[in-house]
CSV table of C-alpha atoms in Angstrom, one decimal:
chain,number,residue,atom,x,y,z
A,20,GLU,CA,44.8,-61.8,-110.8
A,21,ASP,CA,41.2,-61.8,-109.6
A,22,GLN,CA,39.7,-65.3,-109.2
A,23,VAL,CA,36.3,-66.6,-108.4
A,24,THR,CA,35.6,-70.3,-107.6
A,25,GLN,CA,32.2,-71.7,-107.0
A,26,SER,CA,31.4,-75.0,-105.3
A,27,PRO,CA,29.9,-77.4,-105.7
A,28,GLU,CA,29.6,-77.5,-109.5
A,29,ALA,CA,26.2,-79.2,-109.2
A,30,LEU,CA,23.9,-79.8,-106.3
A,31,ARG,CA,20.7,-81.9,-106.1
A,32,LEU,CA,18.3,-81.3,-103.3
A,33,GLN,CA,14.9,-82.6,-102.3
A,34,GLU,CA,12.2,-80.0,-101.8
A,35,GLY,CA,12.5,-78.6,-98.3
A,36,GLU,CA,16.2,-79.7,-97.9
A,37,SER,CA,18.1,-76.6,-97.0
A,38,SER,CA,21.8,-76.1,-98.2
A,39,SER,CA,24.4,-73.6,-99.1
A,40,LEU,CA,26.4,-72.7,-102.2
A,41,ASN,CA,29.9,-71.4,-101.9
A,42,CYS,CA,31.8,-68.6,-103.8
A,43,SER,CA,35.5,-68.2,-102.9
A,44,TYR,CA,37.2,-65.2,-104.3
A,45,THR,CA,40.6,-63.4,-104.5
A,46,VAL,CA,40.5,-59.8,-105.6
A,47,SER,CA,42.7,-56.8,-105.1
A,48,GLY,CA,40.2,-54.7,-103.3
A,49,LEU,CA,36.6,-55.8,-103.4
A,50,ARG,CA,34.1,-53.2,-104.6
A,51,GLY,CA,31.2,-55.6,-104.7
A,52,LEU,CA,30.2,-59.2,-104.9
A,53,PHE,CA,27.2,-60.1,-107.0
A,54,TRP,CA,24.9,-63.2,-107.1
A,55,TYR,CA,22.8,-63.9,-110.2
A,56,ARG,CA,20.4,-66.7,-111.0
A,57,GLN,CA,20.4,-68.0,-114.6
A,58,ASP,CA,17.6,-70.3,-116.0
A,59,PRO,CA,18.5,-72.5,-119.1
A,60,GLY,CA,18.6,-70.5,-122.3
A,61,LYS,CA,18.1,-67.1,-120.5
A,62,GLY,CA,20.3,-64.3,-119.3
A,63,PRO,CA,21.4,-64.0,-115.7
A,64,GLU,CA,18.9,-62.4,-113.3
A,65,PHE,CA,20.3,-60.1,-110.6
A,66,LEU,CA,19.7,-61.4,-107.0
A,67,PHE,CA,22.1,-59.5,-104.5
A,68,THR,CA,25.0,-57.2,-104.2
A,69,LEU,CA,27.3,-57.4,-101.1
A,70,TYR,CA,29.8,-54.8,-100.3
A,71,SER,CA,31.7,-55.6,-97.1
A,72,ALA,CA,32.5,-58.5,-94.8
A,73,GLY,CA,29.7,-59.3,-92.4
A,74,GLU,CA,27.0,-58.1,-94.7
A,75,GLU,CA,23.8,-60.2,-95.3
A,76,LYS,CA,20.9,-59.9,-97.6
A,77,GLU,CA,17.7,-61.9,-97.9
A,78,LYS,CA,15.1,-62.5,-100.6
A,79,GLU,CA,12.4,-65.0,-100.1
A,80,ARG,CA,14.2,-68.4,-99.5
A,81,LEU,CA,17.6,-67.0,-100.3
A,82,LYS,CA,20.1,-65.4,-98.0
A,83,ALA,CA,23.6,-64.2,-99.1
A,84,THR,CA,26.5,-63.6,-96.7
A,85,LEU,CA,30.0,-62.2,-97.2
A,86,THR,CA,33.4,-62.7,-95.5
A,87,LYS,CA,36.8,-61.4,-96.6
A,88,LYS,CA,37.4,-64.6,-98.6
A,89,GLU,CA,34.1,-66.1,-99.5
A,90,SER,CA,30.4,-65.7,-100.0
A,91,PHE,CA,27.6,-68.2,-99.2
A,92,LEU,CA,24.2,-68.4,-100.8
A,93,HIS,CA,21.9,-70.2,-98.3
A,94,ILE,CA,18.8,-71.8,-99.6
A,95,THR,CA,16.1,-72.5,-97.0
A,96,ALA,CA,13.4,-75.1,-97.7
A,97,PRO,CA,13.9,-74.9,-101.5
A,98,LYS,CA,11.2,-75.5,-104.0
A,99,PRO,CA,11.5,-77.0,-107.5
A,100,GLU,CA,11.1,-73.5,-109.0
A,101,ASP,CA,14.5,-72.7,-107.3
A,102,SER,CA,16.3,-75.0,-109.8
A,103,ALA,CA,18.7,-72.9,-111.8
A,104,THR,CA,22.4,-72.1,-112.2
A,105,TYR,CA,23.5,-69.6,-109.5
A,106,LEU,CA,26.4,-67.3,-110.6
A,107,CYS,CA,28.8,-65.4,-108.4
A,108,ALA,CA,30.8,-62.4,-109.7
A,109,VAL,CA,33.2,-59.9,-108.1
A,110,GLN,CA,34.0,-56.3,-109.0
A,111,ALA,CA,37.3,-54.9,-108.0
A,112,ASN,CA,38.1,-51.4,-106.9
A,113,SER,CA,40.3,-51.1,-109.9
A,114,GLY,CA,37.5,-51.2,-112.4
A,115,TYR,CA,33.9,-52.0,-113.1
A,116,ALA,CA,34.2,-55.3,-115.0
A,117,LEU,CA,32.6,-58.3,-113.4
A,118,ASN,CA,34.7,-61.5,-112.9
A,119,PHE,CA,32.4,-64.5,-112.9
A,120,GLY,CA,32.7,-67.9,-111.5
A,121,LYS,CA,31.5,-71.0,-113.4
A,122,GLY,CA,28.3,-71.3,-111.4
A,123,THR,CA,26.6,-74.0,-109.3
A,124,SER,CA,23.7,-75.8,-111.1
A,125,LEU,CA,21.0,-76.5,-108.5
A,126,LEU,CA,18.3,-79.1,-109.1
A,127,VAL,CA,15.4,-79.3,-106.5
A,128,THR,CA,13.2,-82.3,-106.9
A,129,PRO,CA,9.7,-82.7,-105.5
B,22,GLU,CA,9.6,-53.2,-123.6
B,23,THR,CA,11.4,-53.1,-120.3
B,24,GLY,CA,14.9,-54.0,-119.2
B,25,VAL,CA,17.4,-55.3,-121.7
B,26,THR,CA,16.2,-56.9,-124.9
B,27,GLN,CA,18.2,-58.8,-127.5
B,28,THR,CA,17.5,-60.0,-131.1
B,29,PRO,CA,17.6,-62.4,-132.6
B,30,ARG,CA,17.2,-65.0,-129.8
B,31,HIS,CA,18.6,-67.8,-131.9
B,32,LEU,CA,21.0,-67.6,-134.9
B,33,VAL,CA,22.5,-70.3,-137.1
B,34,MET,CA,25.2,-69.1,-139.5
B,35,GLY,CA,27.8,-70.5,-141.9
B,36,MET,CA,31.5,-69.6,-141.5
B,37,THR,CA,31.3,-67.3,-144.5
B,38,ASN,CA,28.2,-65.4,-143.4
B,39,LYS,CA,27.8,-61.9,-142.0
B,40,LYS,CA,25.3,-61.2,-139.3
B,41,SER,CA,24.6,-58.7,-136.6
B,42,LEU,CA,23.3,-59.1,-133.0
B,43,LYS,CA,21.2,-56.3,-131.6
B,44,CYS,CA,20.8,-55.2,-128.0
B,45,GLU,CA,18.6,-52.5,-126.6
B,46,GLN,CA,18.3,-51.3,-123.0
B,47,HIS,CA,15.3,-49.3,-121.6
B,48,LEU,CA,16.9,-48.6,-118.2
B,49,GLY,CA,18.4,-45.2,-118.9
B,50,HIS,CA,21.9,-46.6,-118.4
B,51,ASN,CA,25.0,-45.2,-120.0
B,52,ALA,CA,27.2,-48.3,-120.1
B,53,MET,CA,26.7,-51.4,-122.1
B,54,TYR,CA,28.6,-54.8,-122.3
B,55,TRP,CA,28.9,-57.9,-124.5
B,56,TYR,CA,29.7,-61.1,-122.8
B,57,LYS,CA,30.3,-64.6,-124.3
B,58,GLN,CA,29.0,-67.7,-122.4
B,59,SER,CA,30.3,-71.0,-123.5
B,60,ALA,CA,29.4,-74.4,-121.9
B,61,LYS,CA,31.4,-75.2,-118.7
B,62,LYS,CA,33.1,-71.7,-118.8
B,63,PRO,CA,32.5,-68.6,-116.8
B,64,LEU,CA,31.0,-65.6,-118.6
B,65,GLU,CA,33.7,-63.8,-120.6
B,66,LEU,CA,33.6,-60.1,-121.0
B,67,MET,CA,34.1,-59.1,-124.6
B,68,PHE,CA,33.6,-55.3,-124.9
B,69,VAL,CA,32.5,-52.4,-122.8
B,70,TYR,CA,31.0,-49.1,-123.9
B,71,ASN,CA,30.5,-46.1,-121.7
B,72,PHE,CA,28.6,-43.1,-123.1
B,73,LYS,CA,29.0,-44.6,-126.7
B,74,GLU,CA,32.7,-44.9,-126.3
B,75,GLN,CA,34.5,-48.3,-126.3
B,76,THR,CA,36.5,-48.5,-123.1
B,77,GLU,CA,37.4,-52.1,-123.1
B,78,ASN,CA,38.2,-54.8,-125.6
B,79,ASN,CA,39.2,-58.0,-123.9
B,80,SER,CA,41.5,-59.3,-126.7
B,81,VAL,CA,38.6,-60.2,-128.9
B,82,PRO,CA,39.3,-61.5,-132.4
B,83,SER,CA,38.6,-59.0,-135.1
B,84,ARG,CA,35.8,-61.2,-136.6
B,85,PHE,CA,33.7,-59.6,-133.8
B,86,SER,CA,33.0,-56.0,-134.4
B,87,PRO,CA,31.0,-54.0,-131.9
B,88,GLU,CA,29.1,-50.8,-132.6
B,89,CYS,CA,27.3,-48.4,-130.2
B,90,PRO,CA,25.4,-45.7,-132.0
B,91,ASN,CA,23.9,-44.3,-128.7
B,92,SER,CA,23.6,-45.2,-125.1
B,93,SER,CA,20.5,-47.4,-125.7
B,94,HIS,CA,21.7,-49.6,-128.5
B,95,LEU,CA,24.6,-52.0,-128.9
B,96,PHE,CA,25.4,-54.2,-131.9
B,97,LEU,CA,27.8,-57.0,-132.4
B,98,HIS,CA,28.7,-57.6,-136.1
B,99,LEU,CA,29.9,-61.1,-136.9
B,100,HIS,CA,31.8,-62.1,-140.0
B,101,THR,CA,33.9,-65.3,-140.9
B,102,LEU,CA,33.2,-66.9,-137.6
B,103,GLN,CA,34.6,-70.3,-136.5
B,104,PRO,CA,32.6,-73.2,-135.0
B,105,GLU,CA,34.2,-72.5,-131.6
B,106,ASP,CA,32.5,-69.2,-131.6
B,107,SER,CA,29.2,-71.0,-131.0
B,108,ALA,CA,27.9,-69.7,-127.6
B,109,LEU,CA,25.3,-67.7,-125.9
B,110,TYR,CA,26.1,-64.0,-126.4
B,111,LEU,CA,24.8,-61.8,-123.6
B,112,CYS,CA,24.3,-58.1,-123.5
B,113,ALA,CA,24.2,-56.2,-120.2
B,114,SER,CA,23.9,-52.5,-119.1
B,115,SER,CA,24.8,-50.6,-115.9
B,116,GLN,CA,24.4,-47.0,-114.8
B,117,ASP,CA,27.6,-45.5,-116.1
B,118,GLY,CA,30.4,-48.1,-116.0
B,119,GLY,CA,32.3,-46.3,-113.4
B,120,THR,CA,33.1,-43.3,-115.4
B,121,SER,CA,31.4,-40.9,-113.0
B,122,GLY,CA,34.4,-41.1,-110.7
B,123,ARG,CA,32.3,-42.1,-107.9
B,124,ALA,CA,33.4,-45.2,-106.0
B,125,VAL,CA,30.1,-47.0,-106.4
B,126,THR,CA,29.3,-50.6,-107.1
B,127,GLU,CA,27.3,-50.9,-110.2
B,128,THR,CA,24.9,-53.7,-110.9
B,129,GLN,CA,24.8,-55.0,-114.4
B,130,TYR,CA,21.5,-56.1,-115.8
B,131,PHE,CA,21.5,-58.8,-118.6
B,132,GLY,CA,19.4,-59.4,-121.6
B,133,PRO,CA,18.0,-62.9,-122.5
B,134,GLY,CA,21.0,-63.6,-124.8
B,135,THR,CA,21.4,-64.8,-128.5
B,136,ARG,CA,22.1,-68.4,-128.9
B,137,LEU,CA,24.6,-68.6,-131.8
B,138,LEU,CA,25.5,-71.7,-133.7
B,139,VAL,CA,28.2,-71.5,-136.3
B,140,LEU,CA,28.3,-74.3,-138.9
């Protein structure tokens, strides 16, 4: 059975304090791994798709990396507006449904 | 309007009421999804429609009834709900839900959700 585990559940950073969020997964053939950002009371906003181990993608202060067992979302010099819940999801070769983790709630304080 | 829209944004209903949630996508996609998001739980896939045909029902109780009249619109009809059904209901769309036969990874784009409270 496909599983996605995100850690930590919650993370508090000071503005400018870089850190990483983890997404560990088990899937029977990975088609893609997705990162989304979700603000309170809103729908998830797409950030990145990673397809194969070794792949990296960047967007502003965010950088996502992928290995055969986990993905990291690195946040460099975060700002308060980066505060949100970050969701990881995997899509298996066997289908198109997304299997989500519970998310990491990030709070960046000034 | 752009992207995926959902109405209403907030809904309070009694256990004996009947209501409907509406989703519309303006992305030219052919697959649409309903998800349920409860506190402290991962997003749960409820239903999938590809080209207006339901292709997945994730063991959802019959008090939830989906309808997809065309590739741009998706409804979720609600009746005799329970308090534990209170949650954020999210609609999403993607290009073709994998039905093209191509081994492609499809990104799903989400709407803002409907916050449902069942009293």
